[in-house]
PDB file of C-alpha atoms in Angstrom:
ATOM      1  CA  GLN A   1     -16.412  36.278 -19.502  1.00 54.00           C
ATOM      2  CA  ASP A   2     -18.047  39.547 -18.540  1.00 57.00           C
ATOM      3  CA  GLU A   3     -15.360  40.185 -15.933  1.00 64.00           C
ATOM      4  CA  ASN A   4     -12.638  39.680 -18.534  1.00 65.00           C
ATOM      5  CA  LEU A   5     -14.353  42.019 -20.978  1.00 62.00           C
ATOM      6  CA  SER A   6     -14.820  44.729 -18.365  1.00 66.00           C
ATOM      7  CA  ARG A   7     -11.130  44.471 -17.471  1.00 67.00           C
ATOM      8  CA  LEU A   8     -10.229  44.757 -21.144  1.00 62.00           C
ATOM      9  CA  LYS A   9     -12.455  47.841 -21.501  1.00 64.00           C
ATOM     10  CA  ASP A  10     -10.754  49.457 -18.504  1.00 66.00           C
ATOM     11  CA  ILE A  11      -7.386  48.828 -20.108  1.00 63.00           C
ATOM     12  CA  PHE A  12      -8.758  49.996 -23.455  1.00 61.00           C
ATOM     13  CA  ILE A  13      -9.668  53.421 -22.035  1.00 66.00           C
ATOM     14  CA  SER A  14      -6.176  54.136 -20.695  1.00 63.00           C
ATOM     15  CA  SER A  15      -4.117  52.871 -23.630  1.00 65.00           C
ATOM     16  CA  THR A  16      -2.290  54.154 -26.717  1.00 73.00           C
ATOM     17  CA  PRO A  17      -3.740  53.772 -30.254  1.00 75.00           C
ATOM     18  CA  GLU A  18      -1.507  50.746 -30.982  1.00 79.00           C
ATOM     19  CA  GLU A  19      -2.628  49.072 -27.765  1.00 75.00           C
ATOM     20  CA  GLU A  20      -6.246  49.890 -28.640  1.00 74.00           C
ATOM     21  CA  GLN A  21      -5.885  48.075 -31.938  1.00 78.00           C
ATOM     22  CA  CYS A  22      -4.314  45.083 -30.216  1.00 79.00           C
ATOM     23  CA  LEU A  23      -7.046  44.952 -27.585  1.00 75.00           C
ATOM     24  CA  THR A  24      -9.760  45.295 -30.217  1.00 77.00           C
ATOM     25  CA  ARG A  25      -8.258  42.368 -32.145  1.00 82.00           C
ATOM     26  CA  LEU A  26      -8.110  40.306 -28.926  1.00 77.00           C
ATOM     27  CA  ILE A  27     -11.751  41.018 -28.157  1.00 77.00           C
ATOM     28  CA  TYR A  28     -12.833  40.032 -31.682  1.00 81.00           C
ATOM     29  CA  LEU A  29     -10.658  36.917 -31.646  1.00 81.00           C
ATOM     30  CA  ARG A  30     -12.141  35.883 -28.311  1.00 78.00           C
ATOM     31  CA  ARG A  31     -15.691  36.411 -29.588  1.00 80.00           C
ATOM     32  CA  PHE A  32     -14.853  34.466 -32.743  1.00 80.00           C
ATOM     33  CA  GLY A  33     -13.363  31.662 -30.647  1.00 77.00           C
ATOM     34  CA  LEU A  34     -16.475  31.471 -28.467  1.00 78.00           C
ATOM     35  CA  LEU A  35     -18.637  31.405 -31.597  1.00 78.00           C
ATOM     36  CA  MET A  36     -16.555  28.581 -33.102  1.00 76.00           C
ATOM     37  CA  ALA A  37     -16.604  26.623 -29.842  1.00 74.00           C
ATOM     38  CA  ALA A  38     -20.400  26.914 -29.706  1.00 76.00           C
ATOM     39  CA  ASN A  39     -20.741  25.950 -33.373  1.00 74.00           C
ATOM     40  CA  SER A  40     -21.417  22.288 -34.042  1.00 66.00           C
ATOM     41  CA  MET A  41     -19.514  22.549 -37.344  1.00 69.00           C
ATOM     42  CA  ALA A  42     -16.166  22.631 -35.467  1.00 65.00           C
ATOM     43  CA  PRO A  43     -16.573  19.994 -32.729  1.00 66.00           C
ATOM     44  CA  ALA A  44     -12.828  19.691 -32.143  1.00 69.00           C
ATOM     45  CA  PHE A  45     -12.545  23.343 -31.130  1.00 71.00           C
ATOM     46  CA  THR A  46     -13.945  23.907 -27.613  1.00 74.00           C
ATOM     47  CA  PHE A  47     -13.755  26.382 -24.778  1.00 73.00           C
ATOM     48  CA  ASP A  48     -12.716  24.995 -21.382  1.00 71.00           C
ATOM     49  CA  THR A  49     -14.658  26.978 -18.795  1.00 72.00           C
ATOM     50  CA  SER A  50     -12.618  25.735 -15.848  1.00 72.00           C
ATOM     51  CA  SER A  51      -9.327  27.084 -17.227  1.00 70.00           C
ATOM     52  CA  GLN A  52     -10.943  29.823 -19.396  1.00 72.00           C
ATOM     53  CA  LEU A  53      -8.916  28.632 -22.404  1.00 74.00           C
ATOM     54  CA  PHE A  54      -9.702  27.575 -25.962  1.00 74.00           C
ATOM     55  CA  VAL A  55      -8.859  23.970 -26.615  1.00 73.00           C
ATOM     56  CA  GLY A  56      -7.934  22.547 -30.000  1.00 73.00           C
ATOM     57  CA  PRO A  57      -7.920  18.872 -31.041  1.00 70.00           C
ATOM     58  CA  GLU A  58      -4.452  18.068 -29.695  1.00 74.00           C
ATOM     59  CA  GLN A  59      -4.996  19.913 -26.446  1.00 74.00           C
ATOM     60  CA  LYS A  60      -8.388  18.226 -26.106  1.00 71.00           C
ATOM     61  CA  GLU A  61      -6.743  14.800 -26.450  1.00 74.00           C
ATOM     62  CA  LEU A  62      -4.146  15.775 -23.858  1.00 79.00           C
ATOM     63  CA  LEU A  63      -6.829  17.175 -21.574  1.00 75.00           C
ATOM     64  CA  ASP A  64      -8.992  14.062 -22.006  1.00 76.00           C
ATOM     65  CA  SER A  65      -6.048  11.747 -21.333  1.00 83.00           C
ATOM     66  CA  LYS A  66      -5.081  13.840 -18.318  1.00 85.00           C
ATOM     67  CA  LEU A  67      -8.655  13.690 -17.005  1.00 83.00           C
ATOM     68  CA  ALA A  68      -8.779   9.939 -17.664  1.00 89.00           C
ATOM     69  CA  GLU A  69      -5.484   9.476 -15.806  1.00 91.00           C
ATOM     70  CA  GLU A  70      -6.742  11.561 -12.888  1.00 90.00           C
ATOM     71  CA  ALA A  71      -9.947   9.509 -12.793  1.00 91.00           C
ATOM     72  CA  ARG A  72      -7.934   6.264 -12.879  1.00 93.00           C
ATOM     73  CA  LEU A  73      -5.672   7.474 -10.072  1.00 94.00           C
ATOM     74  CA  ALA A  74      -8.707   8.559  -8.056  1.00 94.00           C
ATOM     75  CA  GLU A  75     -10.266   5.106  -8.525  1.00 94.00           C
ATOM     76  CA  GLN A  76      -7.020   3.421  -7.483  1.00 95.00           C
ATOM     77  CA  THR A  77      -6.746   5.670  -4.429  1.00 94.00           C
ATOM     78  CA  GLN A  78     -10.347   4.984  -3.511  1.00 95.00           C
ATOM     79  CA  ALA A  79      -9.807   1.231  -3.972  1.00 94.00           C
ATOM     80  CA  ARG A  80      -6.683   1.351  -1.781  1.00 95.00           C
ATOM     81  CA  GLU A  81      -8.518   3.319   0.902  1.00 95.00           C
ATOM     82  CA  LYS A  82     -11.375   0.826   0.834  1.00 95.00           C
ATOM     83  CA  GLN A  83      -8.932  -2.078   1.028  1.00 95.00           C
ATOM     84  CA  ASN A  84      -7.085  -0.424   3.913  1.00 94.00           C
ATOM     85  CA  SER A  85     -10.300   0.190   5.816  1.00 94.00           C
ATOM     86  CA  LEU A  86     -11.357  -3.435   5.275  1.00 95.00           C
ATOM     87  CA  MET A  87      -7.953  -4.665   6.424  1.00 95.00           C
ATOM     88  CA  LYS A  88      -8.197  -2.506   9.556  1.00 95.00           C
ATOM     89  CA  ALA A  89     -11.685  -3.815  10.271  1.00 94.00           C
ATOM     90  CA  LEU A  90     -10.496  -7.414   9.826  1.00 95.00           C
ATOM     91  CA  ALA A  91      -7.474  -6.788  12.052  1.00 94.00           C
ATOM     92  CA  ASN A  92      -9.733  -5.289  14.743  1.00 94.00           C
ATOM     93  CA  GLN A  93     -12.058  -8.296  14.538  1.00 95.00           C
ATOM     94  CA  ARG A  94      -9.095 -10.671  14.791  1.00 95.00           C
ATOM     95  CA  LEU A  95      -7.717  -8.796  17.793  1.00 94.00           C
ATOM     96  CA  LYS A  96     -11.112  -8.870  19.505  1.00 95.00           C
ATOM     97  CA  GLY A  97     -11.336 -12.609  18.862  1.00 94.00           C
ATOM     98  CA  GLN A  98      -7.856 -13.188  20.275  1.00 95.00           C
ATOM     99  CA  VAL A  99      -8.614 -11.068  23.359  1.00 95.00           C
ATOM    100  CA  ASP A 100     -11.860 -12.974  23.945  1.00 94.00           C
ATOM    101  CA  LEU A 101     -10.016 -16.293  23.572  1.00 94.00           C
ATOM    102  CA  LEU A 102      -7.305 -15.204  26.011  1.00 93.00           C
ATOM    103  CA  ARG A 103      -9.905 -14.035  28.531  1.00 91.00           C
ATOM    104  CA  THR A 104     -11.720 -17.357  28.279  1.00 89.00           C
ATOM    105  CA  GLN A 105      -8.456 -19.257  28.726  1.00 86.00           C
ATOM    106  CA  GLN A 106      -7.542 -17.067  31.683  1.00 82.00           C
ATOM    107  CA  ARG A 107     -10.904 -17.715  33.360  1.00 80.00           C
ATOM    108  CA  HIS A 108     -10.500 -21.436  32.730  1.00 78.00           C
ATOM    109  CA  LEU A 109      -7.012 -21.434  34.251  1.00 74.00           C
ATOM    110  CA  ARG A 110      -8.184 -19.513  37.281  1.00 67.00           C
ATOM    111  CA  ALA A 111     -11.099 -21.872  37.789  1.00 65.00           C
ATOM    112  CA  ASN A 112      -9.132 -25.100  37.387  1.00 66.00           C
ATOM    113  CA  LEU A 113      -5.511 -24.486  38.230  1.00 66.00           C
ATOM    114  CA  LEU A 114      -5.568 -21.715  40.766  1.00 60.00           C
ATOM    115  CA  PRO A 115      -8.072 -22.600  43.517  1.00 67.00           C
ATOM    116  CA  PHE A 116      -8.907 -20.066  46.163  1.00 78.00           C
ATOM    117  CA  VAL A 117      -7.352 -20.611  49.558  1.00 83.00           C
ATOM    118  CA  LEU A 118      -9.161 -20.078  52.864  1.00 84.00           C
ATOM    119  CA  ILE A 119      -7.073 -19.409  55.947  1.00 87.00           C
ATOM    120  CA  PRO A 120      -9.505 -19.046  58.833  1.00 87.00           C
ATOM    121  CA  ASP A 121      -8.617 -17.767  62.271  1.00 87.00           C
ATOM    122  CA  ALA A 122      -9.625 -19.493  65.501  1.00 83.00           C
ATOM    123  CA  LEU A 123     -12.859 -17.530  65.982  1.00 82.00           C
ATOM    124  CA  SER A 124     -14.126 -18.188  62.451  1.00 84.00           C
ATOM    125  CA  LEU A 125     -13.401 -21.921  62.920  1.00 80.00           C
ATOM    126  CA  CYS A 126     -15.454 -21.902  66.101  1.00 80.00           C
ATOM    127  CA  ASN A 127     -18.330 -19.694  64.971  1.00 81.00           C
ATOM    128  CA  GLN A 128     -18.577 -20.440  61.225  1.00 84.00           C
ATOM    129  CA  LEU A 129     -17.557 -24.097  61.024  1.00 82.00           C
ATOM    130  CA  ASN A 130     -20.547 -25.202  58.927  1.00 84.00           C
ATOM    131  CA  THR A 131     -19.986 -22.398  56.388  1.00 87.00           C
ATOM    132  CA  LEU A 132     -16.312 -23.353  56.098  1.00 84.00           C
ATOM    133  CA  LYS A 133     -17.270 -27.025  55.567  1.00 85.00           C
ATOM    134  CA  ARG A 134     -19.667 -26.069  52.747  1.00 87.00           C
ATOM    135  CA  LEU A 135     -17.014 -23.954  51.056  1.00 84.00           C
ATOM    136  CA  VAL A 136     -14.418 -26.718  51.230  1.00 83.00           C
ATOM    137  CA  ASN A 137     -16.925 -29.358  50.017  1.00 85.00           C
ATOM    138  CA  SER A 138     -17.708 -27.204  46.945  1.00 81.00           C
ATOM    139  CA  ARG A 139     -14.120 -27.996  45.822  1.00 76.00           C
ATOM    140  CA  LYS A 140     -13.553 -24.382  44.830  1.00 77.00           C
ATOM    141  CA  PHE A 141     -11.500 -23.610  47.923  1.00 79.00           C
ATOM    142  CA  ASN A 142      -8.581 -25.135  49.755  1.00 81.00           C
ATOM    143  CA  LEU A 143      -8.453 -24.828  53.514  1.00 83.00           C
ATOM    144  CA  ILE A 144      -5.198 -24.053  55.276  1.00 87.00           C
ATOM    145  CA  ILE A 145      -5.096 -23.901  59.050  1.00 87.00           C
ATOM    146  CA  ALA A 146      -2.071 -22.066  60.388  1.00 88.00           C
ATOM    147  CA  ASN A 147      -0.015 -23.413  63.327  1.00 88.00           C
ATOM    148  CA  VAL A 148      -0.893 -20.327  65.347  1.00 88.00           C
ATOM    149  CA  THR A 149      -4.581 -21.074  64.886  1.00 85.00           C
ATOM    150  CA  LEU A 150      -4.107 -24.665  66.065  1.00 85.00           C
ATOM    151  CA  ARG A 151      -2.258 -23.473  69.177  1.00 86.00           C
ATOM    152  CA  ILE A 152      -5.014 -21.001  69.999  1.00 84.00           C
ATOM    153  CA  LEU A 153      -7.644 -23.719  69.554  1.00 80.00           C
ATOM    154  CA  ASP A 154      -5.664 -26.070  71.833  1.00 80.00           C
ATOM    155  CA  GLU A 155      -5.506 -23.374  74.502  1.00 80.00           C
ATOM    156  CA  MET A 156      -9.236 -22.699  74.160  1.00 78.00           C
ATOM    157  CA  LYS A 157      -9.997 -26.447  74.309  1.00 75.00           C
ATOM    158  CA  GLY A 158      -8.573 -26.645  77.774  1.00 71.00           C
ATOM    159  CA  GLN A 159     -11.143 -24.181  78.973  1.00 70.00           C
ATOM    160  CA  LYS A 160     -14.632 -25.586  79.530  1.00 57.00           C
ATOM    161  CA  GLN A 161     -16.342 -22.495  78.123  1.00 57.00           C
ATOM    162  CA  ASN A 162     -16.413 -23.345  74.412  1.00 63.00           C
ATOM    163  CA  PHE A 163     -18.038 -26.482  72.961  1.00 61.00           C
ATOM    164  CA  HIS A 164     -17.453 -25.251  69.356  1.00 61.00           C
ATOM    165  CA  VAL A 165     -13.683 -25.340  69.858  1.00 60.00           C
ATOM    166  CA  ARG A 166     -13.691 -29.117  70.352  1.00 59.00           C
ATOM    167  CA  GLN A 167     -15.897 -29.526  67.347  1.00 63.00           C
ATOM    168  CA  ALA A 168     -13.550 -27.383  65.223  1.00 57.00           C
ATOM    169  CA  LEU A 169     -10.544 -29.481  66.243  1.00 56.00           C
TER     170      LEU A 169
END
């Protein structure tokens, strides 16, 4: 208010007599409007501080309905945002559950359907025979002995130097 009055006074100083009269009337009308808006005898006549305008009964109804509509739209927007965030959270939980289920199924398939295969060479058959037997007896591994390994063991069997070779065969 004070800013508006000081601007009016600045204009008032540099104006013609007709403009002075007009400005004086505006100042008095504004003061009268503020007085009426503050008076409890005229409750329909108010001063809107946000827009710096006087509001009559019809404008007040329009302003109130506009504010009510804005509040309703804000509530709807907030409700939609809340619903969207809940839907995202539920979708994330569902995805996590599906990933966990797939990982469990994958582990189960690996454990039951895809056994590990051991393919020892001739030296490991000779030196680690008991370890290989334990691994095979655990039923988690399949043992495959290559033809090359059998040939090498046959050649080593002919030599008297290695007792473990005969045991491995």
